[in-house]
PDB file of C-alpha atoms in Angstrom:
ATOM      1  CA  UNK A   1       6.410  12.045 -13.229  1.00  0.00           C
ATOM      2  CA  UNK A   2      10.138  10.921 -12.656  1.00  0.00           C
ATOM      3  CA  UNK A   3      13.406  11.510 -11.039  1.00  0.00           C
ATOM      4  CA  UNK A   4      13.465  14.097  -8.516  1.00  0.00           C
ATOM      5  CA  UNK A   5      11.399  17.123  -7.704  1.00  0.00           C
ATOM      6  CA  UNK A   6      13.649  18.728  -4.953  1.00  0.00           C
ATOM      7  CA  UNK A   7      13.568  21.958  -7.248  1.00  0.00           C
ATOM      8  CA  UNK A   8      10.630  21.641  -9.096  1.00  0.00           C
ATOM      9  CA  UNK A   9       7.619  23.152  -7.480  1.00  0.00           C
ATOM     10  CA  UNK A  10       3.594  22.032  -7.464  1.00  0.00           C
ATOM     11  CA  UNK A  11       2.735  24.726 -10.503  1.00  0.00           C
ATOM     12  CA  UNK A  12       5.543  22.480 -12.608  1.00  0.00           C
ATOM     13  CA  UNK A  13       3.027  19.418 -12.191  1.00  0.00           C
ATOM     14  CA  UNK A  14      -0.202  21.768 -12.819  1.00  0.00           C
ATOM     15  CA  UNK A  15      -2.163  22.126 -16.401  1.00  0.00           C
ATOM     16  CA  UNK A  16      -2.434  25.782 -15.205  1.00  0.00           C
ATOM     17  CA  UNK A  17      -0.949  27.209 -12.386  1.00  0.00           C
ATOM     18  CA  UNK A  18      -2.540  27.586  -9.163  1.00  0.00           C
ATOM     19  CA  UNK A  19      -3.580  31.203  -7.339  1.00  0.00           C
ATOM     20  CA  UNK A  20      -1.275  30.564  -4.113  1.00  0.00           C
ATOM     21  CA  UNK A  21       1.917  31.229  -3.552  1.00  0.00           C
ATOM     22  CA  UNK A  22       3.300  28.275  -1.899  1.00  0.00           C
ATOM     23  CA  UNK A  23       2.503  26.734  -4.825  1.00  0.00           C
ATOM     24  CA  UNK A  24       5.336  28.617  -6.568  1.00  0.00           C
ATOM     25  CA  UNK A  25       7.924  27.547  -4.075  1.00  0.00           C
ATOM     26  CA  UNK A  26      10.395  24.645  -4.957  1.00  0.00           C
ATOM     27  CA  UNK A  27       9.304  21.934  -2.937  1.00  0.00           C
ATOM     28  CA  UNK A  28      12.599  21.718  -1.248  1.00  0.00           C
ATOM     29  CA  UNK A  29      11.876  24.662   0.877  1.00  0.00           C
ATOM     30  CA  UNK A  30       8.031  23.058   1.778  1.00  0.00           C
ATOM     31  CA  UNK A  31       6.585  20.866   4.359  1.00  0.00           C
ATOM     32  CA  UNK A  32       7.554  17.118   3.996  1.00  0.00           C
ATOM     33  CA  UNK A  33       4.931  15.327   2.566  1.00  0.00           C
ATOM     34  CA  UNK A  34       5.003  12.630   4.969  1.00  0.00           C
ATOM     35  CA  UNK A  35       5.377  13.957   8.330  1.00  0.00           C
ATOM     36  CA  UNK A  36       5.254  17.525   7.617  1.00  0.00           C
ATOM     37  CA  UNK A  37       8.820  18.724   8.492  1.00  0.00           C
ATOM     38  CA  UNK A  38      10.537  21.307   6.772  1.00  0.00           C
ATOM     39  CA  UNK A  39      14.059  20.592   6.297  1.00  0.00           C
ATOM     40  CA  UNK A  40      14.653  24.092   5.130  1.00  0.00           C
ATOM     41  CA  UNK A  41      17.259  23.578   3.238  1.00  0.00           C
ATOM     42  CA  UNK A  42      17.327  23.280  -0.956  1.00  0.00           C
ATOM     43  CA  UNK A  43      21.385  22.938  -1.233  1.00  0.00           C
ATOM     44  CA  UNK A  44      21.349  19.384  -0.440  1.00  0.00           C
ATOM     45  CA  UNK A  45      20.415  16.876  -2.908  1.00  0.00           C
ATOM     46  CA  UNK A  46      16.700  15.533  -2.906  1.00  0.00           C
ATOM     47  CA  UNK A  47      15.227  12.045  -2.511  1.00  0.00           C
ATOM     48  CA  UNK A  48      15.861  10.749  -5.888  1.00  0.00           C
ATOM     49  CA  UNK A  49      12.999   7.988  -7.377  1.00  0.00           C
ATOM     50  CA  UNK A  50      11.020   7.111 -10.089  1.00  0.00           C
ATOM     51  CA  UNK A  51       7.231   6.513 -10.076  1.00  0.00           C
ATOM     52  CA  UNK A  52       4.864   6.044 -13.533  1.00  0.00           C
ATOM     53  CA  UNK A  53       2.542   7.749 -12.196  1.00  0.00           C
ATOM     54  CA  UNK A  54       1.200   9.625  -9.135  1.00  0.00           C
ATOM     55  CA  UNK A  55      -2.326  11.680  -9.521  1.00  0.00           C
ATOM     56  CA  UNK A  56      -4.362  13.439  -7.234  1.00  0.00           C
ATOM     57  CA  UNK A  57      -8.023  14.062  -8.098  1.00  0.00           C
ATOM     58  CA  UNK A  58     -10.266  15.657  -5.140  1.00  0.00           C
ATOM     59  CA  UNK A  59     -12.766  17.790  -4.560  1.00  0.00           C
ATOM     60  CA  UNK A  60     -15.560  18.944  -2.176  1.00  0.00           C
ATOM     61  CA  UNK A  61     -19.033  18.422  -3.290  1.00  0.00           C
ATOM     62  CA  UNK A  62     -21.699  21.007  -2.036  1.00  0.00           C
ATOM     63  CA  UNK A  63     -24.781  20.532  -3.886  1.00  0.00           C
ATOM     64  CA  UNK A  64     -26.932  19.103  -1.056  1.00  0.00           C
ATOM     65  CA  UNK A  65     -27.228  19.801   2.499  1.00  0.00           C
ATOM     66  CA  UNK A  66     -24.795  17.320   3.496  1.00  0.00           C
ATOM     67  CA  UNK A  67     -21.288  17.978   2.001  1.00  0.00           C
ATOM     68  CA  UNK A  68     -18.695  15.473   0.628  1.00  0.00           C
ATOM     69  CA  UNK A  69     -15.276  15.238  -0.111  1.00  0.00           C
ATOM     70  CA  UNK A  70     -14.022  12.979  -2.927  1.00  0.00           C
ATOM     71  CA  UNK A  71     -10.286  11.446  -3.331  1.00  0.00           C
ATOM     72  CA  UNK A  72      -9.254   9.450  -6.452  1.00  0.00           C
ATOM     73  CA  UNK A  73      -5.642   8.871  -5.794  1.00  0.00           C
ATOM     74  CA  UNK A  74      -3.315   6.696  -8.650  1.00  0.00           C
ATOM     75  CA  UNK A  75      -0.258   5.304  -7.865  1.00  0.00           C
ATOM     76  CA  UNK A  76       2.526   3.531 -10.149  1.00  0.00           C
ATOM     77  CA  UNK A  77       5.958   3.154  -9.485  1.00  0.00           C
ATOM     78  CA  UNK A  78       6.944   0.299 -11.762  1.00  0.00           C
ATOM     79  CA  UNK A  79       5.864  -2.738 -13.145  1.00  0.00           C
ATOM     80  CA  UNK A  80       6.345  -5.014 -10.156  1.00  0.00           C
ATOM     81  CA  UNK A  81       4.040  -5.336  -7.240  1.00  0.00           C
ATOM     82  CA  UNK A  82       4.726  -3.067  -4.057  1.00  0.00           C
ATOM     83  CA  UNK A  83       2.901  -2.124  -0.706  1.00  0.00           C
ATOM     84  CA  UNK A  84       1.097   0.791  -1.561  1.00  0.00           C
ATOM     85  CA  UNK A  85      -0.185   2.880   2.077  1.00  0.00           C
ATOM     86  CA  UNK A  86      -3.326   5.457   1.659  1.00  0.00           C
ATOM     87  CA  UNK A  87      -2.634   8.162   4.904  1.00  0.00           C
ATOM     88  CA  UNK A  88      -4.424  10.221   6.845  1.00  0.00           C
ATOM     89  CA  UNK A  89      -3.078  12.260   9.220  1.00  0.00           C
ATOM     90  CA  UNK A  90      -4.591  12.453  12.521  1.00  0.00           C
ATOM     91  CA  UNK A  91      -3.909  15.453  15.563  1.00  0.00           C
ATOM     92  CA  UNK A  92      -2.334  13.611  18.284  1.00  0.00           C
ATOM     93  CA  UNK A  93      -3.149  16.036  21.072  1.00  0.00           C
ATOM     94  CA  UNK A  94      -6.169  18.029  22.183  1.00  0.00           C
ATOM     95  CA  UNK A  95      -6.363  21.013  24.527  1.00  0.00           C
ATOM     96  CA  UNK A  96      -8.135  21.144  27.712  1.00  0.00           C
ATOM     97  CA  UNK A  97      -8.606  24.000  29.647  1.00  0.00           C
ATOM     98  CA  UNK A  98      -8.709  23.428  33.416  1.00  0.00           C
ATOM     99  CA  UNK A  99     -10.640  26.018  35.167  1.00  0.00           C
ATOM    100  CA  UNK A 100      -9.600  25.058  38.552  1.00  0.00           C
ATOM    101  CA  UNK A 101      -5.721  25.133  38.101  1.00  0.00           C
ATOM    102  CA  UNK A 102      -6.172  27.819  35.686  1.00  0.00           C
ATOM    103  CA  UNK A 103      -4.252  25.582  33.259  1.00  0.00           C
ATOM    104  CA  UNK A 104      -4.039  25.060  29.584  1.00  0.00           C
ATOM    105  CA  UNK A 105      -3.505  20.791  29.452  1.00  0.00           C
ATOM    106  CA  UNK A 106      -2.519  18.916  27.046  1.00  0.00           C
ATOM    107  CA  UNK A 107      -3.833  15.312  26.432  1.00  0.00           C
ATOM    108  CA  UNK A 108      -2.998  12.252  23.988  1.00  0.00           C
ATOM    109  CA  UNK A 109      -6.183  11.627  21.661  1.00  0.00           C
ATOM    110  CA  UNK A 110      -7.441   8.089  22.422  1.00  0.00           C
ATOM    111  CA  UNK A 111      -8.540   6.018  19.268  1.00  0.00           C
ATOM    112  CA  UNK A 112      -8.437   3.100  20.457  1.00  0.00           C
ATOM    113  CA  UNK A 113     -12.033   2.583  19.908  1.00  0.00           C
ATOM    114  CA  UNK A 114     -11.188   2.698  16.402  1.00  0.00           C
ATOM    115  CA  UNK A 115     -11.753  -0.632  14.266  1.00  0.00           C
ATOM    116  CA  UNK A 116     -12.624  -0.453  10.157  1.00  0.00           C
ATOM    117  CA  UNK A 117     -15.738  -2.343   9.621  1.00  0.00           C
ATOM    118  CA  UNK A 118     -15.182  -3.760   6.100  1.00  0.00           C
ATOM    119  CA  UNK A 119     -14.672  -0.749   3.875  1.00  0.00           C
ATOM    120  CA  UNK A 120     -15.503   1.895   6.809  1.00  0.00           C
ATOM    121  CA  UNK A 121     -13.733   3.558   8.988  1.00  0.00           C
ATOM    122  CA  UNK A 122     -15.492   6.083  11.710  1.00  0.00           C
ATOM    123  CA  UNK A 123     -13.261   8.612  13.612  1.00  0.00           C
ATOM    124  CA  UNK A 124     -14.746  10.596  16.537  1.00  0.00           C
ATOM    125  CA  UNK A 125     -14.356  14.381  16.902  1.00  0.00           C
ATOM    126  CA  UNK A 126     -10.972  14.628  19.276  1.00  0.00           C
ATOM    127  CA  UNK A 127     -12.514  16.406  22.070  1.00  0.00           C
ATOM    128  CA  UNK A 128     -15.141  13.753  22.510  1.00  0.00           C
ATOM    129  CA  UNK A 129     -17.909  15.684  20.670  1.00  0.00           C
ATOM    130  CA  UNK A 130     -20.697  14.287  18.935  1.00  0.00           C
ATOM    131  CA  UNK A 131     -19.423  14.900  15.238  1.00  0.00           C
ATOM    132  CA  UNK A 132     -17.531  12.526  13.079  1.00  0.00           C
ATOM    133  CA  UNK A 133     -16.468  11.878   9.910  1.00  0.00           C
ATOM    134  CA  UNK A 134     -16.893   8.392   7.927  1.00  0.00           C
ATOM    135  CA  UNK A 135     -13.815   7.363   5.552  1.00  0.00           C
ATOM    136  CA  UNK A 136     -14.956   4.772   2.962  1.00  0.00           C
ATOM    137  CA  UNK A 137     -12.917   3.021   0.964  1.00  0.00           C
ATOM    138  CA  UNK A 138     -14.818   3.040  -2.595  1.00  0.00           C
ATOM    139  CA  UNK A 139     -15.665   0.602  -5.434  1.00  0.00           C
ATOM    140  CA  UNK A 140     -13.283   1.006  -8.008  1.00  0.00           C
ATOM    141  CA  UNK A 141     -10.083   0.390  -5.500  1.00  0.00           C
ATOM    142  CA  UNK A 142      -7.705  -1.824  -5.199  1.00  0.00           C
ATOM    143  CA  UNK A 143      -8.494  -4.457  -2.890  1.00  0.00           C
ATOM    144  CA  UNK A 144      -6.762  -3.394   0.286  1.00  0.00           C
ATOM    145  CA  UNK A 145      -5.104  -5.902   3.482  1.00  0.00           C
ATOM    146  CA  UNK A 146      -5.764  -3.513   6.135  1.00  0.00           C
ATOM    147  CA  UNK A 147      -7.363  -0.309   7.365  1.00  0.00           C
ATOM    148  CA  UNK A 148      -6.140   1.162  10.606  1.00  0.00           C
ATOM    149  CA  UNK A 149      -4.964   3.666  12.543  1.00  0.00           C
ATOM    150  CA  UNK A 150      -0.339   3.620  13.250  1.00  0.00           C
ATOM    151  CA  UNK A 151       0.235   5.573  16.259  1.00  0.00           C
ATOM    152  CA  UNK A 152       2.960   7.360  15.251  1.00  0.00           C
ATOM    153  CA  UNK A 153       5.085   6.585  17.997  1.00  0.00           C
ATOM    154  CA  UNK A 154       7.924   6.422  16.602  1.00  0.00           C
ATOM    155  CA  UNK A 155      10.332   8.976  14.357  1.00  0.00           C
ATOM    156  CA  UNK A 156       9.819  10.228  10.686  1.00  0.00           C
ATOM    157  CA  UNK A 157      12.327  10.821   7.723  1.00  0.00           C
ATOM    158  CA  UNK A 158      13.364  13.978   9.045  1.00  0.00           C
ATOM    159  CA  UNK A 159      14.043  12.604  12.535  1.00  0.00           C
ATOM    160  CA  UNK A 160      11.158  14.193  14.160  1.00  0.00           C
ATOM    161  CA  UNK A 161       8.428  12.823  16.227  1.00  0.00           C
ATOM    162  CA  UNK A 162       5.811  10.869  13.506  1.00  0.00           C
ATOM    163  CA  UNK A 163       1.689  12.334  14.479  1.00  0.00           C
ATOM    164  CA  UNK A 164      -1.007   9.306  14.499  1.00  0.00           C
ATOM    165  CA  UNK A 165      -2.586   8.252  10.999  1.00  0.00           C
ATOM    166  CA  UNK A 166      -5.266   6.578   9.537  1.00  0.00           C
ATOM    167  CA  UNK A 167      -3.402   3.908   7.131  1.00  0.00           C
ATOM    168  CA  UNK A 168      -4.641   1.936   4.267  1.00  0.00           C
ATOM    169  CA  UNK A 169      -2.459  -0.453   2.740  1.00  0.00           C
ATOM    170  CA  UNK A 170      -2.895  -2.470  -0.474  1.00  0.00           C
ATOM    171  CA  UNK A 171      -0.132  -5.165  -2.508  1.00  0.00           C
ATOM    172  CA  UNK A 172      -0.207  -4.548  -5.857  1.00  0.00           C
ATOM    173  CA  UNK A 173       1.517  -3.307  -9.367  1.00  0.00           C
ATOM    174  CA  UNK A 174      -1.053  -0.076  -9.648  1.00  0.00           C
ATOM    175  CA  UNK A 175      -2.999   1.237  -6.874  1.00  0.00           C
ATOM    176  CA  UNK A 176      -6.139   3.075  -6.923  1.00  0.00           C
ATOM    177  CA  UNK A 177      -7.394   4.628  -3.905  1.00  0.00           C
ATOM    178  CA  UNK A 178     -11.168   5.734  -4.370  1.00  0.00           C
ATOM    179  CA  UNK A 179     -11.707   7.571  -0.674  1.00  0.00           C
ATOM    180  CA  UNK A 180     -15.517   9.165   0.529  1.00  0.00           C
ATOM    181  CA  UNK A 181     -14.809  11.028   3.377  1.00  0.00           C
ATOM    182  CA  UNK A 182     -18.728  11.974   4.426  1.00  0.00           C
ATOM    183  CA  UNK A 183     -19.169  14.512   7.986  1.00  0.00           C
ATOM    184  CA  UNK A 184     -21.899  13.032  10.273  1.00  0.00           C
ATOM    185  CA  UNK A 185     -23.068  13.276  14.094  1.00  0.00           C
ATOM    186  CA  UNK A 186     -23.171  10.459  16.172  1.00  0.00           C
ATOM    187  CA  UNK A 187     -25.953   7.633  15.757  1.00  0.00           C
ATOM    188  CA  UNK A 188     -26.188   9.223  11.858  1.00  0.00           C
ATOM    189  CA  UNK A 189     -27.214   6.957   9.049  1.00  0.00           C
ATOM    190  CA  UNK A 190     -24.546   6.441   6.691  1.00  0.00           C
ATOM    191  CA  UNK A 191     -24.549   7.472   3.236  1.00  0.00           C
ATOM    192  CA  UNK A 192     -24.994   4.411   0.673  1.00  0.00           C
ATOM    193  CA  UNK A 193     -22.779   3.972  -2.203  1.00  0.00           C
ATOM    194  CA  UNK A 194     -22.899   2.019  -5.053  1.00  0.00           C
ATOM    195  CA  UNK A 195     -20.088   1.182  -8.162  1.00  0.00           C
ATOM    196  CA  UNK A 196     -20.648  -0.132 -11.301  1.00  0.00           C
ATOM    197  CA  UNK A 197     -17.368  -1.450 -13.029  1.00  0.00           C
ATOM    198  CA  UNK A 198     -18.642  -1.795 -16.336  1.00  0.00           C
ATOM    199  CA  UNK A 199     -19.497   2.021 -16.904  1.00  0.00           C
ATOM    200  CA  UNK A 200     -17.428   3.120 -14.137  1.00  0.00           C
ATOM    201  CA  UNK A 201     -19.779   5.319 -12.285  1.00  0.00           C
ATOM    202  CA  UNK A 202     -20.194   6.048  -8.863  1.00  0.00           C
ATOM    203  CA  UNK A 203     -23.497   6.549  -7.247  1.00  0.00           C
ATOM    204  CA  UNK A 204     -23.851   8.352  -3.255  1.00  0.00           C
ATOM    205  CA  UNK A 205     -26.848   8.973  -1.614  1.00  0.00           C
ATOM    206  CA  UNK A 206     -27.605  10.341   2.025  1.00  0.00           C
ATOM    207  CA  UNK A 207     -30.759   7.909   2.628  1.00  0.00           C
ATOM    208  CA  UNK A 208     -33.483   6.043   0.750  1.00  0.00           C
ATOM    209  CA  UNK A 209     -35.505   9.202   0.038  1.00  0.00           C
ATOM    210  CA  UNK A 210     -32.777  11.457  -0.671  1.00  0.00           C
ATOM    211  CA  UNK A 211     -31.900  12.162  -4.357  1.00  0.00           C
ATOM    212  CA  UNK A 212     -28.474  10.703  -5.276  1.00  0.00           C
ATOM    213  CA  UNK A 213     -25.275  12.177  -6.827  1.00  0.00           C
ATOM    214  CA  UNK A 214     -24.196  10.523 -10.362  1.00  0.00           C
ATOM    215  CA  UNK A 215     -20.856   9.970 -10.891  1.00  0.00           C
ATOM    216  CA  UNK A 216     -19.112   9.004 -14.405  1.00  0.00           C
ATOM    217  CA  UNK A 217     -15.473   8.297 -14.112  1.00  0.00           C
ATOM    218  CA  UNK A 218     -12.862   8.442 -16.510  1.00  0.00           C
ATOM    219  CA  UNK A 219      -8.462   7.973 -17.089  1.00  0.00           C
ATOM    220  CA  UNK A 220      -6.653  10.673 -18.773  1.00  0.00           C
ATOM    221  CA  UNK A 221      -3.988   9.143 -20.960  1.00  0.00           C
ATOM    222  CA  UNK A 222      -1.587   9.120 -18.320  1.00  0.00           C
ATOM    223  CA  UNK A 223      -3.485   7.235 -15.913  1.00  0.00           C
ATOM    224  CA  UNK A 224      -5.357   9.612 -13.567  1.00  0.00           C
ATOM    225  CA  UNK A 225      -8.589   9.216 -12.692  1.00  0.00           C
ATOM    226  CA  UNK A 226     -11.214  12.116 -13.163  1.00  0.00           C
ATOM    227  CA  UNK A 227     -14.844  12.753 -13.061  1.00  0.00           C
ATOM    228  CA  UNK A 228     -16.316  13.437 -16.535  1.00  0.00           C
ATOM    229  CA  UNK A 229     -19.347  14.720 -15.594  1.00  0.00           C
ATOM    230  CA  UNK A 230     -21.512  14.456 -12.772  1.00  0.00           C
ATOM    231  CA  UNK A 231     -25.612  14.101 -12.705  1.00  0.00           C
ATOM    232  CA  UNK A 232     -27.775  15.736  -9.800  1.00  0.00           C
ATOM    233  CA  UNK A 233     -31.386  15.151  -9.663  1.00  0.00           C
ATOM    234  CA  UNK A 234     -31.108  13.790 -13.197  1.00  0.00           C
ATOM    235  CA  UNK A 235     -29.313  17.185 -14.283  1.00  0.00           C
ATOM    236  CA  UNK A 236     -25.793  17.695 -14.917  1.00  0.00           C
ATOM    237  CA  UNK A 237     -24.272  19.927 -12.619  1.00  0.00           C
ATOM    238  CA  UNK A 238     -21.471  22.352 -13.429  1.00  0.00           C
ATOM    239  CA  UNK A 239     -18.287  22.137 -12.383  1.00  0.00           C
ATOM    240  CA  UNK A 240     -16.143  24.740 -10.580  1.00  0.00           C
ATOM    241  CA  UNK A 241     -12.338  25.160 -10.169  1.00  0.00           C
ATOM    242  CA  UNK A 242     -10.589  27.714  -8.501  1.00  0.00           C
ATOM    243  CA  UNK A 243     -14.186  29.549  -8.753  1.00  0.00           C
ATOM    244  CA  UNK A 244     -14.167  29.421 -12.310  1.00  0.00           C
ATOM    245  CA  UNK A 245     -16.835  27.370 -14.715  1.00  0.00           C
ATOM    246  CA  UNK A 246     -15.363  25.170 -16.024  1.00  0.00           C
ATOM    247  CA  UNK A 247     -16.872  22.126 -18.477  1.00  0.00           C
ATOM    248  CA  UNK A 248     -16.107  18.855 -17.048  1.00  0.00           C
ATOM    249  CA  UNK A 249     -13.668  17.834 -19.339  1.00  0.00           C
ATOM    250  CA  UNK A 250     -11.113  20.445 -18.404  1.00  0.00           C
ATOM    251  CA  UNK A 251     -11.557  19.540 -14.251  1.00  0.00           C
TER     252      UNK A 251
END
């Protein structure tokens, strides 16, 4: 991964090429990646840099009741140490409906409850629900300096207005980002999670009496991180992509 790819498109960075059609599209003519602008326009020249590496593993686990999204992000640009910033972003606004004025309102969401507790981070449902959703920072990261939430006040590359997002920064050469974002309702235990460095695998289970999920990581020869097979129950659970079976060494 090098240079720029203003006319390359996401399929050109595939091992096989997605089923959608955005994917297709020169990313030029897509959605910044940061604040998701379009700029519309391929005839001027892209953003031109240079990263070692930049991989994207992720994927939603569904074999118990309670559902789980995984994120093993790898980042590189050189050999030299840089700020490296894990983002989320957030929805700035939610809509009220006021039945007396027979209005549609529009109000700021207010996080400023929000504080990370160690590796944890807990953001409330945006209409003041009872749901929310846990972001962990994993064993297996890179140690980060902050977790928190950047309003988004001010503007973005493209000039436009920047939404809130959940930021986690780290200082180093390589960064690993190993995120568990796990659903929950309010006053919910939280899941417990476990890492073992020496045979890198990552363990995550709902409760002491709930079976845990077995996970056995691996680095392709480029430097991305993947799961290389996955244990259920003391089983080993087949792996899906794009709803086909697939063996975990081709996920």
């Amino acid at each position: 991964f090098g240079g720029s790819p203003w006319g390359k498109s996401v399929n050109d960075f595939l091992l096989k090429e997605g089923p959608y059609e955005f994917q297709s599209l020169p990313y030029c003519s897509l959605p910044n990646w940061y604040d998701g602008v379009s700029t519309g326009k391929c005839s001027e020249a892209g953003p031109s840099s240079y990263f070692v590496k930049a991989f994207r593993t992720a994927g939603l686990v569904r074999s118990a009741a309670q559902p789980y999204a995984l994120i093993f992000d790898d980042v590189q640009k050189d050999s030299a140490t840089h700020e490296y910033v894990w983002r989320m972003v957030l929805k700035p606004t939610v809509k009220h409906w006021d039945r007396q004025m027979g209005l549609l309102k529009k109000h700021r969401v207010d996080r400023s409850y929000a504080k990370a507790d160690g590796n944890d981070f807990i953001l409330r449902q945006s209409d003041g629900g009872k749901a929310r959703l846990l972001v962990r920072l994993l064993g297996g990261s890179s140690p980060h300096e902050s977790m928190a939430i950047m309003n988004g006040d001010g503007p973005t590359h493209s000039g436009a207005a920047s939404h809130p997002a959940l930021e986690i920064k780290t200082n180093v050469a390589s960064a690993k980002f190993h995120v568990l974002l796990w659903p929950l309702t309010e006053d919910a235990p939280l899941p417990t999670t476990t890492w073992n460095s020496q045979s890198h695998t990552l363990v995550i289970s709902s409760g002491a009496a709930a079976s845990s999920d077995v996970f056995h990581l691996g680095s392709t020869s480029d430097g991305a991180t993947v799961v290389e097979a996955m244990e259920k129950n003391g089983n080993n659970v087949s792996f899906q992509a794009n709803c086909v079976s697939a063996s975990p060494s081709h996920v």
